PDB file of C-alpha atoms in Angstrom:
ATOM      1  CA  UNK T 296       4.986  28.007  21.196  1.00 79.00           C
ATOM      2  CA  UNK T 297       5.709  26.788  24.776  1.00 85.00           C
ATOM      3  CA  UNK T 298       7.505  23.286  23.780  1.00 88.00           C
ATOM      4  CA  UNK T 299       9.304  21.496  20.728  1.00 88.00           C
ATOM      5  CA  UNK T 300       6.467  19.869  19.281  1.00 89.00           C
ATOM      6  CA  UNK T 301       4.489  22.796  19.136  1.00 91.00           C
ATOM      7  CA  UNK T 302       7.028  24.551  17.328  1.00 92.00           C
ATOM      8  CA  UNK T 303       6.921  21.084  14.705  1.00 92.00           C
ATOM      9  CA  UNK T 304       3.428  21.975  14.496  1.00 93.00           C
ATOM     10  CA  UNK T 305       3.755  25.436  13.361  1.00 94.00           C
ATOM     11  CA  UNK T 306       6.909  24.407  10.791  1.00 94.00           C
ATOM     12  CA  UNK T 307       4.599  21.531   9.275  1.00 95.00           C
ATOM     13  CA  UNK T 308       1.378  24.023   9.209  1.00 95.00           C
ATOM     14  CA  UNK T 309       3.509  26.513   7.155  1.00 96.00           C
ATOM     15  CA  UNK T 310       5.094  23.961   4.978  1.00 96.00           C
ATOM     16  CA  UNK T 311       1.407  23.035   4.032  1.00 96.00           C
ATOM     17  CA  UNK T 312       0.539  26.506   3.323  1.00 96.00           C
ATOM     18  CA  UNK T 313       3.392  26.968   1.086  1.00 96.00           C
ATOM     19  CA  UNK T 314       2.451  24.281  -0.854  1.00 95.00           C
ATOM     20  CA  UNK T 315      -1.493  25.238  -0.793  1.00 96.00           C
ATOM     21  CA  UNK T 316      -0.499  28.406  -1.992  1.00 97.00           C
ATOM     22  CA  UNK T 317       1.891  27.127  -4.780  1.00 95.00           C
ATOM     23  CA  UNK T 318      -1.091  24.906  -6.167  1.00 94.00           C
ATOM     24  CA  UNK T 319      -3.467  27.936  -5.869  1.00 96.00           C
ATOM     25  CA  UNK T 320      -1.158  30.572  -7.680  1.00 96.00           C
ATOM     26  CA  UNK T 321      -1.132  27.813 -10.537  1.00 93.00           C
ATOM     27  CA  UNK T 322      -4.326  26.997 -10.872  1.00 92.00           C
ATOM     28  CA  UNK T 323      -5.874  31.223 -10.840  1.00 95.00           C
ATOM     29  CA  UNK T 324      -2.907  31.376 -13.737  1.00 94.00           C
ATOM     30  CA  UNK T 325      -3.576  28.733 -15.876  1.00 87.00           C
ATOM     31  CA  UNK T 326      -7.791  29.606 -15.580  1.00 88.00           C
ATOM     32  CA  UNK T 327      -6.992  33.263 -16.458  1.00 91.00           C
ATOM     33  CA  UNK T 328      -4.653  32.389 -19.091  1.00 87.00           C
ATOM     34  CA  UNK T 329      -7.632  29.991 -20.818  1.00 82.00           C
ATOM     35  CA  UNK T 330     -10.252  32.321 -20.313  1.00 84.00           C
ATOM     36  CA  UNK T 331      -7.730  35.506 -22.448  1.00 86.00           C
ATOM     37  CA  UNK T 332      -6.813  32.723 -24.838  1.00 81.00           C
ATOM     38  CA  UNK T 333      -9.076  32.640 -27.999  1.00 76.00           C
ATOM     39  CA  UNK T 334      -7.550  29.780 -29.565  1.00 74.00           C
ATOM     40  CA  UNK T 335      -8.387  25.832 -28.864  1.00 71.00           C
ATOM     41  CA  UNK T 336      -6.144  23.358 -28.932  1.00 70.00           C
ATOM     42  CA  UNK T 337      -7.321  19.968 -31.184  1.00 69.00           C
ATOM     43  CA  UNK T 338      -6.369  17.990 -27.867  1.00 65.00           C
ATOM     44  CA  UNK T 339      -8.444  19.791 -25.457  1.00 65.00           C
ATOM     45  CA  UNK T 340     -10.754  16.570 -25.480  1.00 66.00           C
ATOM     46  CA  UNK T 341      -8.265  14.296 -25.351  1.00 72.00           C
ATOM     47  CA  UNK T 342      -4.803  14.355 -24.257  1.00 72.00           C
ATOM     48  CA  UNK T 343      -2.953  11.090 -22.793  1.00 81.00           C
ATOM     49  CA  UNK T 344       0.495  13.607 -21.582  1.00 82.00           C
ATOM     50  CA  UNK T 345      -2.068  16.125 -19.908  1.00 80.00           C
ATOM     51  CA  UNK T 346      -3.888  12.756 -18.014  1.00 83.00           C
ATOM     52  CA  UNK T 347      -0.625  11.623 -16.915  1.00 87.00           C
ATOM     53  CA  UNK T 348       0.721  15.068 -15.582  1.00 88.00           C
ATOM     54  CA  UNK T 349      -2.816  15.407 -13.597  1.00 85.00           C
ATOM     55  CA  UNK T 350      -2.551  12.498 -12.221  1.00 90.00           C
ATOM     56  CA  UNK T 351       0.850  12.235 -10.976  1.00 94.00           C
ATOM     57  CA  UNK T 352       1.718  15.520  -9.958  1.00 92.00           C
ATOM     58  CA  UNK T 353      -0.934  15.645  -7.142  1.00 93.00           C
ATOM     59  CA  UNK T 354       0.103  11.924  -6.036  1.00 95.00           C
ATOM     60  CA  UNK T 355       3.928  13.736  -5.936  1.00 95.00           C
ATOM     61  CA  UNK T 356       2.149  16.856  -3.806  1.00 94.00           C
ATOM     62  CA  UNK T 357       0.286  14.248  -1.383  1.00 95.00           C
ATOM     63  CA  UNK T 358       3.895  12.779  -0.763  1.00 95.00           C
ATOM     64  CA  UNK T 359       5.253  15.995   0.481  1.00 94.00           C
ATOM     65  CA  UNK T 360       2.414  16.389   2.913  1.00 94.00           C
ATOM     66  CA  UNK T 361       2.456  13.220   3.663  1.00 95.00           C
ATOM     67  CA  UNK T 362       5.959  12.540   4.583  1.00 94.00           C
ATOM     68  CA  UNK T 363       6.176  15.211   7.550  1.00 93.00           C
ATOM     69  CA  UNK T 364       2.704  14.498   8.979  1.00 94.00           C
ATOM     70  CA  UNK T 365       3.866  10.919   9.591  1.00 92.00           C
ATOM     71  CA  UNK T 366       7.641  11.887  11.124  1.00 91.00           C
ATOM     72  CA  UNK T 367       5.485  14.454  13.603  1.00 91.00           C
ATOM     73  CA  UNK T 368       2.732  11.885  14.501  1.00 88.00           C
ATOM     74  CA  UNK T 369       5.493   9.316  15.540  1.00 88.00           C
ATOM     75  CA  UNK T 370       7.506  11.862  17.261  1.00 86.00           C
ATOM     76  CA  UNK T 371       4.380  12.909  19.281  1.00 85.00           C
ATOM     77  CA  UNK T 372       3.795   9.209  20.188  1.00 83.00           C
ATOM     78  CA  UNK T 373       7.335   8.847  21.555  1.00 83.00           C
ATOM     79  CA  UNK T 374       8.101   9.054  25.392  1.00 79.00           C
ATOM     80  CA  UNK T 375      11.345  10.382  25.776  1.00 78.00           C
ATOM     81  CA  UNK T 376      13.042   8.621  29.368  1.00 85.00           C
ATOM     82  CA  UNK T 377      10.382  11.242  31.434  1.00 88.00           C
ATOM     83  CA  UNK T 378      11.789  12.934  34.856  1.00 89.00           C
ATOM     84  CA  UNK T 379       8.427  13.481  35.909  1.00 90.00           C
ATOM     85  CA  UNK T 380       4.942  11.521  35.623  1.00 91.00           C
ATOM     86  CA  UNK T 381       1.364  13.270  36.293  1.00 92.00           C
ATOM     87  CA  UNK T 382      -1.967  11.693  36.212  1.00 94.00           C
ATOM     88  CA  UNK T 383      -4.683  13.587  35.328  1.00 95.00           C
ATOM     89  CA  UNK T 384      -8.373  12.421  36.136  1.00 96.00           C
ATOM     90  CA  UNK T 385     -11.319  14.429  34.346  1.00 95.00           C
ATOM     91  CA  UNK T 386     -14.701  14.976  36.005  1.00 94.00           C
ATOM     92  CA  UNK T 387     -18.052  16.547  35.405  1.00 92.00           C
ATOM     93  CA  UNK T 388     -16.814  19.440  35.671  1.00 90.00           C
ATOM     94  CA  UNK T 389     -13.085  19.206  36.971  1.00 93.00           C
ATOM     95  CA  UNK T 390      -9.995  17.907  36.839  1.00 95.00           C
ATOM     96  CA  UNK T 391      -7.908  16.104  39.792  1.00 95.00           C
ATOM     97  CA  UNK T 392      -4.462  15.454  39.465  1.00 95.00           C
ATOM     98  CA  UNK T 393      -1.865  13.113  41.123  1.00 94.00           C
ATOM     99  CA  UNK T 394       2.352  13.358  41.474  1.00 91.00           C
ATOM    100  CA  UNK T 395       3.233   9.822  42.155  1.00 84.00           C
ATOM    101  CA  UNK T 396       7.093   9.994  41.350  1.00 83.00           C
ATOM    102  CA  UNK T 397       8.266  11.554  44.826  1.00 78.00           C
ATOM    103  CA  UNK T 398       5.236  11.439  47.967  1.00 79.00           C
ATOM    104  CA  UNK T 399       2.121  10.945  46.444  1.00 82.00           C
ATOM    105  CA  UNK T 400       0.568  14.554  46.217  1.00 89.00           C
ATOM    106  CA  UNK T 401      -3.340  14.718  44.879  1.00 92.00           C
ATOM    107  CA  UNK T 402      -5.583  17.787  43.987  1.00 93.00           C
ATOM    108  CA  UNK T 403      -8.490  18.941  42.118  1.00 94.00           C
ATOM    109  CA  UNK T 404      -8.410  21.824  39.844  1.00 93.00           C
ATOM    110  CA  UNK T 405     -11.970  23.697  39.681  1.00 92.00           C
ATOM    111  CA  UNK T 406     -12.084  27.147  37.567  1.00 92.00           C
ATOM    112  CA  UNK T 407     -11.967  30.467  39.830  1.00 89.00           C
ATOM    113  CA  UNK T 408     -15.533  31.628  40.743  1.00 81.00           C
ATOM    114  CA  UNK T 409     -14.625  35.556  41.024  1.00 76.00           C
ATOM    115  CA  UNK T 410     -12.201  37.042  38.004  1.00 72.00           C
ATOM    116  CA  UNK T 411      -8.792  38.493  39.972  1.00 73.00           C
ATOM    117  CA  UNK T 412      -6.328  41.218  39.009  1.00 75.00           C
ATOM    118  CA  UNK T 413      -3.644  39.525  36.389  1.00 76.00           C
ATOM    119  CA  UNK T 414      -5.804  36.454  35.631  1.00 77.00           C
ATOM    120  CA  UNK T 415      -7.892  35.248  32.620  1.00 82.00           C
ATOM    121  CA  UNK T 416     -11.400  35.016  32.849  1.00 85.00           C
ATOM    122  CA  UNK T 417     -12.796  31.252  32.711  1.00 87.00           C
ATOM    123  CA  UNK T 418      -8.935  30.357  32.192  1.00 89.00           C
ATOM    124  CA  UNK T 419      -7.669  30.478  35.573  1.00 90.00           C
ATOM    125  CA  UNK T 420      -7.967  27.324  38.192  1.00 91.00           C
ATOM    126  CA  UNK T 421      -7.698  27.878  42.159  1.00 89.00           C
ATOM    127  CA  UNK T 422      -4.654  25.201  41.848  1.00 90.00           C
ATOM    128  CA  UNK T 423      -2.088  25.422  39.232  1.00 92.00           C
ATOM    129  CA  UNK T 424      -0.646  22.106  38.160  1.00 93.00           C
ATOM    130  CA  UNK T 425       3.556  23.137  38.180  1.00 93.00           C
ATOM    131  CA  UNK T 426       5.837  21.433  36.197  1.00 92.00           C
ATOM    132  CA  UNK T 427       9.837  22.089  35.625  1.00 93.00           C
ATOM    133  CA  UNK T 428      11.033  23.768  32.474  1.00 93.00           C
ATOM    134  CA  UNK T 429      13.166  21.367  30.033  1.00 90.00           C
ATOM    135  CA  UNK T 430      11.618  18.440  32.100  1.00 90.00           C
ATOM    136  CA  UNK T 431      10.426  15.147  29.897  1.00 91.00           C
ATOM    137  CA  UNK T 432       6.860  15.020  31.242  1.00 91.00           C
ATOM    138  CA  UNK T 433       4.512  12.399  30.847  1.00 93.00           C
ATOM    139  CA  UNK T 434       1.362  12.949  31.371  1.00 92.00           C
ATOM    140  CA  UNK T 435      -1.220  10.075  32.135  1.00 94.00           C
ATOM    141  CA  UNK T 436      -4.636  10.623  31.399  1.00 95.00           C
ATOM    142  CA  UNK T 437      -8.583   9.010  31.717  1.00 95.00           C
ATOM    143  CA  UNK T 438     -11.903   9.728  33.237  1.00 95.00           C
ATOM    144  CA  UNK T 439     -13.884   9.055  36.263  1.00 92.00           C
ATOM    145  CA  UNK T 440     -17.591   9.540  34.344  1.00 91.00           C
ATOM    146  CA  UNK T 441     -17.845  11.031  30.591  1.00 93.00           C
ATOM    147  CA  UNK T 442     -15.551  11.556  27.959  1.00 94.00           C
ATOM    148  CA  UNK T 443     -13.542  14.076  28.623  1.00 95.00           C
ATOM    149  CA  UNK T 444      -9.940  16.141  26.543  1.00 95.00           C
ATOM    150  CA  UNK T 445      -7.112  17.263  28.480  1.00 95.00           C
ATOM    151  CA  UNK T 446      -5.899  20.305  26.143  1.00 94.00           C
ATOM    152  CA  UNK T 447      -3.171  22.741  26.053  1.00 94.00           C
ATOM    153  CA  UNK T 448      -2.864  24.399  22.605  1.00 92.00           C
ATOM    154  CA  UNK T 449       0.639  25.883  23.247  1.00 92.00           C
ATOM    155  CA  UNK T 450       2.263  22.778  24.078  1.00 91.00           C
ATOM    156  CA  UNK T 451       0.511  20.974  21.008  1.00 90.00           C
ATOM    157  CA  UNK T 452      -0.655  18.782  23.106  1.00 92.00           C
ATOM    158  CA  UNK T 453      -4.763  17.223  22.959  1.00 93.00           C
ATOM    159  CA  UNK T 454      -5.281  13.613  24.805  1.00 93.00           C
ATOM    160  CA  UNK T 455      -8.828  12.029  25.256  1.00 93.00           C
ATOM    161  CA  UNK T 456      -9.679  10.961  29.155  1.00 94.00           C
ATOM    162  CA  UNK T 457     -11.652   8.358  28.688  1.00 94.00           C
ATOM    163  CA  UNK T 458     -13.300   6.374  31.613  1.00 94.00           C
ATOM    164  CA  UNK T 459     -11.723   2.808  32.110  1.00 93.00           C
ATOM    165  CA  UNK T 460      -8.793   3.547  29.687  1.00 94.00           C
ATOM    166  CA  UNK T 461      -5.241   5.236  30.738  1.00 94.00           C
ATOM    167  CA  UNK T 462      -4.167   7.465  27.719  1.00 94.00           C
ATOM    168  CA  UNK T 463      -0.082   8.593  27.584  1.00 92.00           C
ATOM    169  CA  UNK T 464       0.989  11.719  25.967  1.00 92.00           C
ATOM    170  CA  UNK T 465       5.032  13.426  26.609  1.00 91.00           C
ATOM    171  CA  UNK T 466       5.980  17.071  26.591  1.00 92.00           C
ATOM    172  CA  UNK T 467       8.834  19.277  27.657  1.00 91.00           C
ATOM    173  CA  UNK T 468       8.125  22.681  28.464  1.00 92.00           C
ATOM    174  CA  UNK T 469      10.899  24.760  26.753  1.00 91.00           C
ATOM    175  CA  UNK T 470       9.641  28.355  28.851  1.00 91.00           C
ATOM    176  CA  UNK T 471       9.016  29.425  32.095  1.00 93.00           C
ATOM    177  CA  UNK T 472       5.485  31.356  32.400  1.00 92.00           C
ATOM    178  CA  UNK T 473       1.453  30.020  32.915  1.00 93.00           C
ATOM    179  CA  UNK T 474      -0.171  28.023  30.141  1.00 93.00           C
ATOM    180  CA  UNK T 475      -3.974  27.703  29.536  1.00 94.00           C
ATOM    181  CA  UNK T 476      -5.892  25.021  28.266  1.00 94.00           C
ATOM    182  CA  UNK T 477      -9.348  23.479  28.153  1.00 94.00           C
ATOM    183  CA  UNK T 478     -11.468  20.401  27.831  1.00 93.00           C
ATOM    184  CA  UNK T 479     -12.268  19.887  24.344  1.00 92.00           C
ATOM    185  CA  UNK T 480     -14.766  17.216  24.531  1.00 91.00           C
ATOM    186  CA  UNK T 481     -17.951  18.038  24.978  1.00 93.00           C
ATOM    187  CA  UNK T 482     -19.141  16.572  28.643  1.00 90.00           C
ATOM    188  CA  UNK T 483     -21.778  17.891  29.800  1.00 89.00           C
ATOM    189  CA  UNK T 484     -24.004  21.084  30.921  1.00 91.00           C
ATOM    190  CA  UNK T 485     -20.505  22.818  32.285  1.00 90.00           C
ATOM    191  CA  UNK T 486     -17.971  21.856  29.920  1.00 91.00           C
ATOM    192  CA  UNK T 487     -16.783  24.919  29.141  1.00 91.00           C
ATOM    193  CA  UNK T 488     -15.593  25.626  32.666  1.00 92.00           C
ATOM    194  CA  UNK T 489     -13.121  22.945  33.557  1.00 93.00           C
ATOM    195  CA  UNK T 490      -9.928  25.019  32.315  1.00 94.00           C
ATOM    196  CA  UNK T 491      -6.400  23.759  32.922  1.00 94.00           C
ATOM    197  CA  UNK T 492      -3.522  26.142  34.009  1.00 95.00           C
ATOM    198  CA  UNK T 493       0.008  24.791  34.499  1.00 94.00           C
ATOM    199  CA  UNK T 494       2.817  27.084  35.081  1.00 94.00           C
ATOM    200  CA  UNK T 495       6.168  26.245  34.492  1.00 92.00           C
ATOM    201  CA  UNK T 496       9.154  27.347  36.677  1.00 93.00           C
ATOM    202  CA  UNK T 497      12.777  26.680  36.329  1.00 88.00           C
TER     203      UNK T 497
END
């Protein structure tokens, strides 16, 4: 992962799994158990303790997912004092962007035509968006036309562009290197080549 949310992500995904797992294990026991056992029990039909077990213990599991999905959906929400604000613009099929903090710098962002030595094909844009490493970014985001998403999976991050709406999302990059992301809306005849690259320097 490529920033501390992402790695929140990852943590709450396997804390899931553990759980998932936990729940399966119990359940392919207790079904193999029944199906060796030859003997009934007279409350198989009715039981008021079994009921009550069933019907708390997954309200008790639902808590336990619950409770971190709500701390990571406020802490992705939160915009932590940022150092460095960047508005991005989608468009059928690319994406402009805009520095305001310092002189105002603007660009657009279209995917590379021909496929170069050391880059990803359909990944790659012919200008990088650069940020700082350990930098409180906020990112600003909306349309000019259709819907579009301004995505980078390894930063956790997914905001809708949407035309006459400005949508906020924060991130700190916590590693130098390039990043890759797409648009993950579907907007059109060339949505799948409007990629986003942003590489991070300290």
């Amino acid at each position: 992962s490529a920033s501390p949310i992402m790695e929140q992500l990852i943590f709450f995904h396997d804390h899931t799994l553990m759980i998932m797992l936990m729940i399966i294990t119990t359940v392919m026991y207790t079904m193999i158990s029944i199906m060796q056992n030859k003997q009934t029990s007279r409350y198989i039909l009715e039981g008021q303790m079994i009921e009550t077990l069933w019907t708390i213990a997954p309200a008790i599991i639902l808590v336990f997912i619950a409770m971190p999905s709500l701390r990571l959906l406020y802490l992705m929400d939160e915009v932590h004092n940022p150092t460095l604000t960047l508005k991005a613009v989608g468009h059928q099929w690319y994406w402009s962007y805009e520095y305001s903090d310092f002189t105002k710098l603007e660009f657009d962002s279209y995917m590379t035509q021909e496929q170069q030595e050391n880059t990803f094909r359909l990944l790659d844009t012919d200008n990088r968006i650069v940020l700082p490493v350990n930098s409180p970014t906020r990112m600003i985001v909306t349309a000019a036309d259709v819907l579009h998403s301004w995505t980078v999976p390894s930063l956790g991050v997914k905001t809708d562009a949407t035309p006459g709406r400005l949508n906020q999302v924060s991130f700190s990059i916590n590693r130098p290197g390039i990043l890759y992301g797409q648009c993950s809306e579907i907007c059109g005849a060339n949505h799948s080549f409007m990629p986003i690259t942003i590489e991070s320097v300290t």
